[in-house]
């Protein structure tokens, strides 16, 4: 092992972990170049690992919990930092185990859990989670100017919608879905999977971030969160957030931006909440008409980037999924049913149908 700087003070490059894996590279840390929108797990550092099995080189993704950094974050109350990192790790592990046992094929799969022993005096061992490794993520692929046809975009959106449906059926909400957390797998036609469940919530299991009004990236937060509103019902508070993120990803894929970008550019600073760079002088209820008008304007302009043959349907999907009023967000027909569900299955069906139609030759 080369020593240079445990997680923060020691490099793990060259370290071997169970299963014959060797850490070969460290990924950018939150807030640094290449990881500007990383929000998933506090006090975690990510690596790529490799191993040779049956004369074939395999790669995996390693998330290491920097327990020492967690303890040092609260010098007057070390146990607070340790409990925070421990609780976050445990809930993520429970959620990942639940997904794996249920064979949720649109969710990133965990391969192993373990800990890296400390070789530094006074330092604590570092727990880790090992994941299957993707070929890329949407944010990086789009930022590099890669060209994708409409069928591919719609199939990715279908995969993501299925992933959310799978999570919601297990009473799990992702909370931090954004382009960098949509992972692309090219081999064997695996398609897209949802990754980074570090800010996910699960009914019946408390997580430290459940106390946050905005658990994920503020750039993709639904309006109610940006205005400091915490909806009472789980469906509106958790699943409604995921649905807003789904619509934002659809917008990003076809236009390169999300509705929140338009809100920040088009609404007066007196209407915008502080979390979006505004003055915070307007409450959520008062701002709703402005948000609704801005979304309608955004979608009408974004529509020029949609394929002619599915423009109307994509416009309607965006209006439904990105509805600023959390009590109306979702499929209008589903909302009329008992319990007012959001109707995620409707969007799964729509994206599936559109992705198939996209394959039909047009003159």
XYZ file of C-alpha atoms in Angstrom:
363
model
C 0.000 0.000 0.000
C 1.268 3.465 -0.865
C 0.943 6.025 1.862
C 0.343 9.651 0.999
C -2.554 11.246 2.439
C -6.846 6.727 5.790
C -9.141 8.347 3.533
C -8.126 11.883 4.018
C -4.639 11.071 5.295
C -3.800 7.783 3.597
C -4.153 6.547 0.046
C -5.919 3.226 -0.432
C -4.574 2.689 -3.948
C -3.105 -0.812 -4.098
C -5.063 -2.052 -1.087
C -6.639 -5.499 -1.455
C -10.082 -6.329 -0.111
C -12.002 -9.587 0.258
C -12.822 -11.400 -2.961
C -9.466 -10.760 -4.584
C -10.223 -7.136 -5.477
C -7.499 -4.484 -5.621
C -8.200 -0.758 -5.380
C -6.769 0.818 -8.552
C -8.078 4.397 -8.602
C -9.928 6.978 -6.537
C -12.898 8.841 -7.984
C -13.401 12.613 -7.517
C -14.594 13.595 -4.052
C -17.768 15.652 -3.478
C -17.306 19.285 -4.392
C -14.265 18.674 -6.609
C -14.066 18.756 -10.399
C -16.084 15.868 -11.820
C -18.177 15.435 -8.665
C -19.907 18.795 -8.365
C -23.396 17.332 -7.850
C -22.427 14.370 -5.665
C -24.718 14.263 -2.616
C -25.334 10.583 -1.854
C -23.382 9.546 1.210
C -21.725 11.734 3.787
C -18.138 10.856 4.696
C -17.708 8.423 1.815
C -14.993 8.078 -0.805
C -15.407 6.054 -3.975
C -12.926 3.909 -5.863
C -12.631 1.560 -8.813
C -11.409 -1.942 -7.989
C -10.221 -4.778 -10.218
C -9.627 -8.494 -10.017
C -8.657 -11.241 -12.434
C -10.967 -14.229 -12.464
C -10.820 -17.094 -14.953
C -8.228 -15.080 -16.907
C -10.712 -12.221 -17.270
C -10.295 -8.794 -15.704
C -13.362 -7.586 -13.821
C -14.108 -4.142 -12.429
C -16.375 -3.039 -9.588
C -17.291 0.193 -7.795
C -16.253 0.599 -4.155
C -17.803 3.017 -1.655
C -15.698 3.392 1.494
C -17.027 5.081 4.631
C -14.482 7.449 6.126
C -15.350 6.891 9.790
C -12.392 8.978 10.929
C -13.598 11.992 8.955
C -17.075 11.521 10.454
C -15.631 11.549 13.973
C -13.476 14.590 13.224
C -16.432 16.508 11.785
C -17.763 17.030 15.306
C -14.683 17.552 17.511
C -16.809 18.454 20.554
C -19.045 15.398 20.134
C -17.180 12.604 18.365
C -19.971 10.094 19.042
C -22.380 12.239 17.042
C -20.251 11.871 13.912
C -19.726 8.157 14.468
C -23.452 7.582 14.977
C -24.283 9.610 11.868
C -21.946 7.608 9.645
C -22.976 4.310 11.265
C -26.716 4.978 10.891
C -26.305 6.131 7.274
C -24.260 3.042 6.396
C -26.733 0.704 8.097
C -29.856 2.079 6.380
C -28.143 1.978 2.986
C -27.143 -1.616 3.649
C -30.707 -2.556 4.642
C -32.112 -0.921 1.508
C -29.555 -2.550 -0.779
C -30.197 -5.969 0.792
C -33.934 -5.467 0.296
C -33.406 -4.584 -3.373
C -31.088 -7.543 -3.947
C -33.369 -10.099 -2.291
C -36.304 -8.789 -4.344
C -34.215 -8.985 -7.562
C -34.924 -5.368 -8.490
C -33.153 -5.413 -11.849
C -33.342 -1.640 -12.452
C -31.471 -0.863 -9.225
C -27.676 -1.008 -8.836
C -26.674 -4.305 -7.231
C -24.442 -4.570 -4.191
C -21.830 -7.329 -4.448
C -20.387 -7.350 -0.939
C -20.064 -5.523 2.379
C -16.929 -5.484 4.505
C -14.325 -3.300 6.159
C -10.760 -2.295 5.424
C -8.527 -2.715 8.503
C -6.653 0.376 9.611
C -2.894 0.403 9.306
C -2.539 3.791 10.997
C -2.263 4.140 14.770
C -5.428 5.593 16.286
C -7.439 5.320 13.062
C -10.613 3.257 12.756
C -11.315 0.515 10.174
C -13.243 1.698 7.116
C -16.538 -0.056 6.276
C -17.304 -0.432 2.581
C -19.959 -1.443 0.061
C -18.956 -3.061 -3.234
C -21.197 -2.521 -6.283
C -21.362 -3.712 -9.852
C -19.589 -1.230 -12.106
C -21.443 0.726 -14.783
C -20.052 1.842 -18.142
C -21.048 5.440 -17.470
C -23.761 7.771 -16.198
C -26.133 10.126 -17.992
C -24.495 13.335 -16.827
C -21.062 12.374 -18.083
C -22.360 10.905 -21.338
C -24.391 14.004 -22.182
C -21.680 16.455 -21.076
C -19.216 14.743 -23.401
C -21.494 15.459 -26.332
C -22.428 11.843 -27.037
C -25.268 11.526 -29.565
C -28.207 9.278 -28.692
C -31.250 8.464 -30.758
C -34.782 8.926 -29.465
C -35.355 5.200 -28.966
C -32.333 5.026 -26.633
C -33.442 8.081 -24.629
C -36.966 6.738 -24.212
C -35.695 3.274 -23.257
C -33.491 4.853 -20.558
C -36.504 6.775 -19.235
C -38.527 3.561 -19.201
C -35.766 1.784 -17.254
C -35.610 4.632 -14.721
C -39.400 4.685 -14.339
C -39.373 0.911 -13.769
C -36.626 1.363 -11.175
C -38.720 3.904 -9.274
C -41.758 1.628 -9.485
C -39.688 -1.248 -8.074
C -38.443 0.909 -5.193
C -41.883 2.304 -4.381
C -43.366 -1.197 -4.295
C -40.863 -1.948 -1.517
C -41.717 1.293 0.333
C -38.397 2.845 -0.679
C -37.953 6.320 -2.153
C -34.687 7.319 -3.805
C -34.754 11.076 -2.962
C -31.652 11.971 -4.999
C -32.363 10.898 -8.565
C -30.440 12.984 -11.092
C -28.481 12.339 -14.314
C -25.286 11.292 -12.493
C -27.269 8.631 -10.597
C -28.671 7.057 -13.763
C -26.090 4.400 -14.588
C -25.671 2.924 -18.058
C -24.698 -0.704 -18.643
C -23.787 -1.589 -22.229
C -23.107 -5.313 -21.847
C -25.849 -7.890 -22.382
C -28.419 -5.174 -23.048
C -28.738 -4.337 -19.352
C -29.683 -0.739 -20.129
C -30.026 1.822 -17.344
C -30.157 1.303 -13.594
C -30.682 3.663 -10.676
C -27.589 4.072 -8.521
C -26.468 5.747 -5.282
C -29.109 4.970 -2.661
C -27.183 6.914 -0.015
C -30.060 9.374 0.499
C -32.918 6.895 0.110
C -35.758 6.570 2.611
C -37.538 3.378 3.625
C -40.766 3.158 5.559
C -40.209 1.702 9.026
C -36.470 2.517 9.065
C -35.190 5.865 10.274
C -32.300 7.468 8.421
C -30.369 10.614 9.430
C -31.324 12.385 6.184
C -35.045 11.741 6.764
C -34.955 14.891 8.879
C -33.796 16.992 5.935
C -36.429 18.760 3.864
C -34.065 18.476 0.887
C -32.334 15.101 1.108
C -30.766 15.238 -2.352
C -29.308 17.828 -4.703
C -31.026 21.217 -4.446
C -30.570 21.695 -8.209
C -33.140 18.926 -8.797
C -35.322 19.451 -5.710
C -39.071 19.803 -6.342
C -40.474 23.277 -5.601
C -42.107 22.375 -2.282
C -38.729 21.293 -0.894
C -36.986 24.439 -2.127
C -39.671 26.464 -0.312
C -39.177 24.485 2.905
C -42.450 22.543 2.733
C -42.601 18.973 4.101
C -45.736 17.233 2.744
C -47.557 15.169 5.344
C -48.203 12.013 3.302
C -45.346 9.645 2.427
C -46.596 9.433 -1.163
C -46.458 13.197 -1.642
C -43.292 13.736 0.383
C -41.173 10.848 -0.933
C -42.688 9.366 -4.104
C -43.694 12.821 -5.344
C -40.069 13.919 -5.083
C -38.946 10.887 -7.128
C -41.562 11.586 -9.786
C -40.393 15.192 -10.087
C -36.860 13.902 -10.559
C -38.049 11.507 -13.273
C -39.598 14.386 -15.209
C -36.463 16.471 -14.735
C -34.324 13.665 -16.194
C -36.683 13.394 -19.185
C -36.297 17.121 -19.741
C -32.513 16.893 -19.343
C -32.245 14.108 -21.917
C -34.126 16.011 -24.618
C -33.230 19.639 -23.829
C -30.064 19.557 -21.714
C -31.744 21.342 -18.806
C -34.315 20.760 -16.060
C -37.355 22.880 -15.077
C -35.497 24.268 -12.068
C -33.013 25.931 -14.424
C -35.898 27.773 -16.072
C -37.434 28.812 -12.749
C -34.167 30.367 -11.635
C -33.730 32.241 -14.905
C -37.302 33.403 -15.473
C -38.902 34.083 -12.081
C -38.360 37.323 -10.132
C -35.905 37.000 -7.247
C -38.723 38.091 -4.908
C -40.635 34.919 -5.849
C -37.705 32.512 -5.786
C -36.792 30.804 -2.486
C -33.341 31.377 -1.022
C -32.286 27.820 -1.901
C -32.690 28.787 -5.565
C -30.871 32.089 -5.205
C -33.953 34.224 -4.498
C -34.855 36.603 -1.709
C -37.193 34.164 0.033
C -39.951 36.774 0.380
C -42.728 34.624 -1.106
C -44.234 31.520 0.458
C -44.969 28.312 -1.451
C -48.733 28.840 -1.796
C -48.268 32.374 -3.144
C -45.517 31.261 -5.532
C -47.517 28.349 -7.017
C -49.270 30.361 -9.776
C -45.903 31.792 -10.851
C -44.323 28.326 -10.845
C -47.209 26.830 -12.825
C -47.012 29.549 -15.473
C -43.216 29.182 -15.669
C -43.476 25.392 -16.105
C -46.032 25.809 -18.896
C -43.718 28.305 -20.605
C -40.713 26.013 -20.176
C -42.489 22.949 -21.549
C -43.860 24.837 -24.559
C -40.341 26.002 -25.414
C -38.801 22.615 -24.671
C -41.316 20.976 -26.974
C -39.389 22.134 -30.045
C -36.647 19.673 -29.043
C -39.085 16.749 -28.844
C -39.688 14.433 -31.813
C -42.745 15.504 -33.834
C -44.449 12.120 -33.510
C -44.436 12.128 -29.678
C -44.234 15.839 -28.831
C -47.714 16.111 -27.337
C -47.274 13.047 -25.143
C -43.842 14.113 -23.864
C -45.192 17.577 -23.095
C -48.002 16.016 -21.061
C -45.579 13.724 -19.225
C -43.473 16.710 -18.186
C -46.512 18.683 -17.058
C -47.681 15.724 -14.943
C -44.362 14.666 -13.417
C -42.995 18.184 -12.820
C -46.262 19.696 -11.594
C -45.203 22.331 -9.003
C -48.208 21.565 -6.784
C -47.265 18.362 -4.971
C -50.940 17.586 -4.328
C -51.560 17.402 -8.105
C -48.279 15.847 -9.248
C -48.617 12.521 -11.042
C -51.174 10.939 -13.335
C -54.482 12.859 -12.981
C -56.589 9.702 -13.339
C -54.573 7.840 -10.705
C -54.941 10.787 -8.333
C -58.723 10.285 -8.399
C -58.444 6.768 -6.957
C -58.645 5.911 -3.277
C -55.506 7.000 -1.478
C -54.598 9.417 -4.292
C -51.649 7.429 -5.703
C -49.265 9.161 -8.084
C -49.613 6.541 -10.826
C -45.966 5.660 -11.480
C -47.173 2.644 -13.469
C -48.750 5.036 -15.983
C -45.387 6.617 -16.777
C -43.715 3.196 -17.000
C -46.299 2.255 -19.622
C -45.988 5.553 -21.517
C -42.210 5.419 -21.818
C -42.351 1.751 -22.820
C -44.874 2.468 -25.572
C -42.955 5.506 -26.831
C -39.622 3.670 -26.891
C -41.195 0.940 -29.047
C -42.785 3.446 -31.395
C -39.429 5.153 -31.796
C -38.125 2.011 -33.500
C -40.748 2.190 -36.239
C -39.215 3.621 -39.466
C -40.629 6.989 -40.531
C -40.580 8.510 -43.995
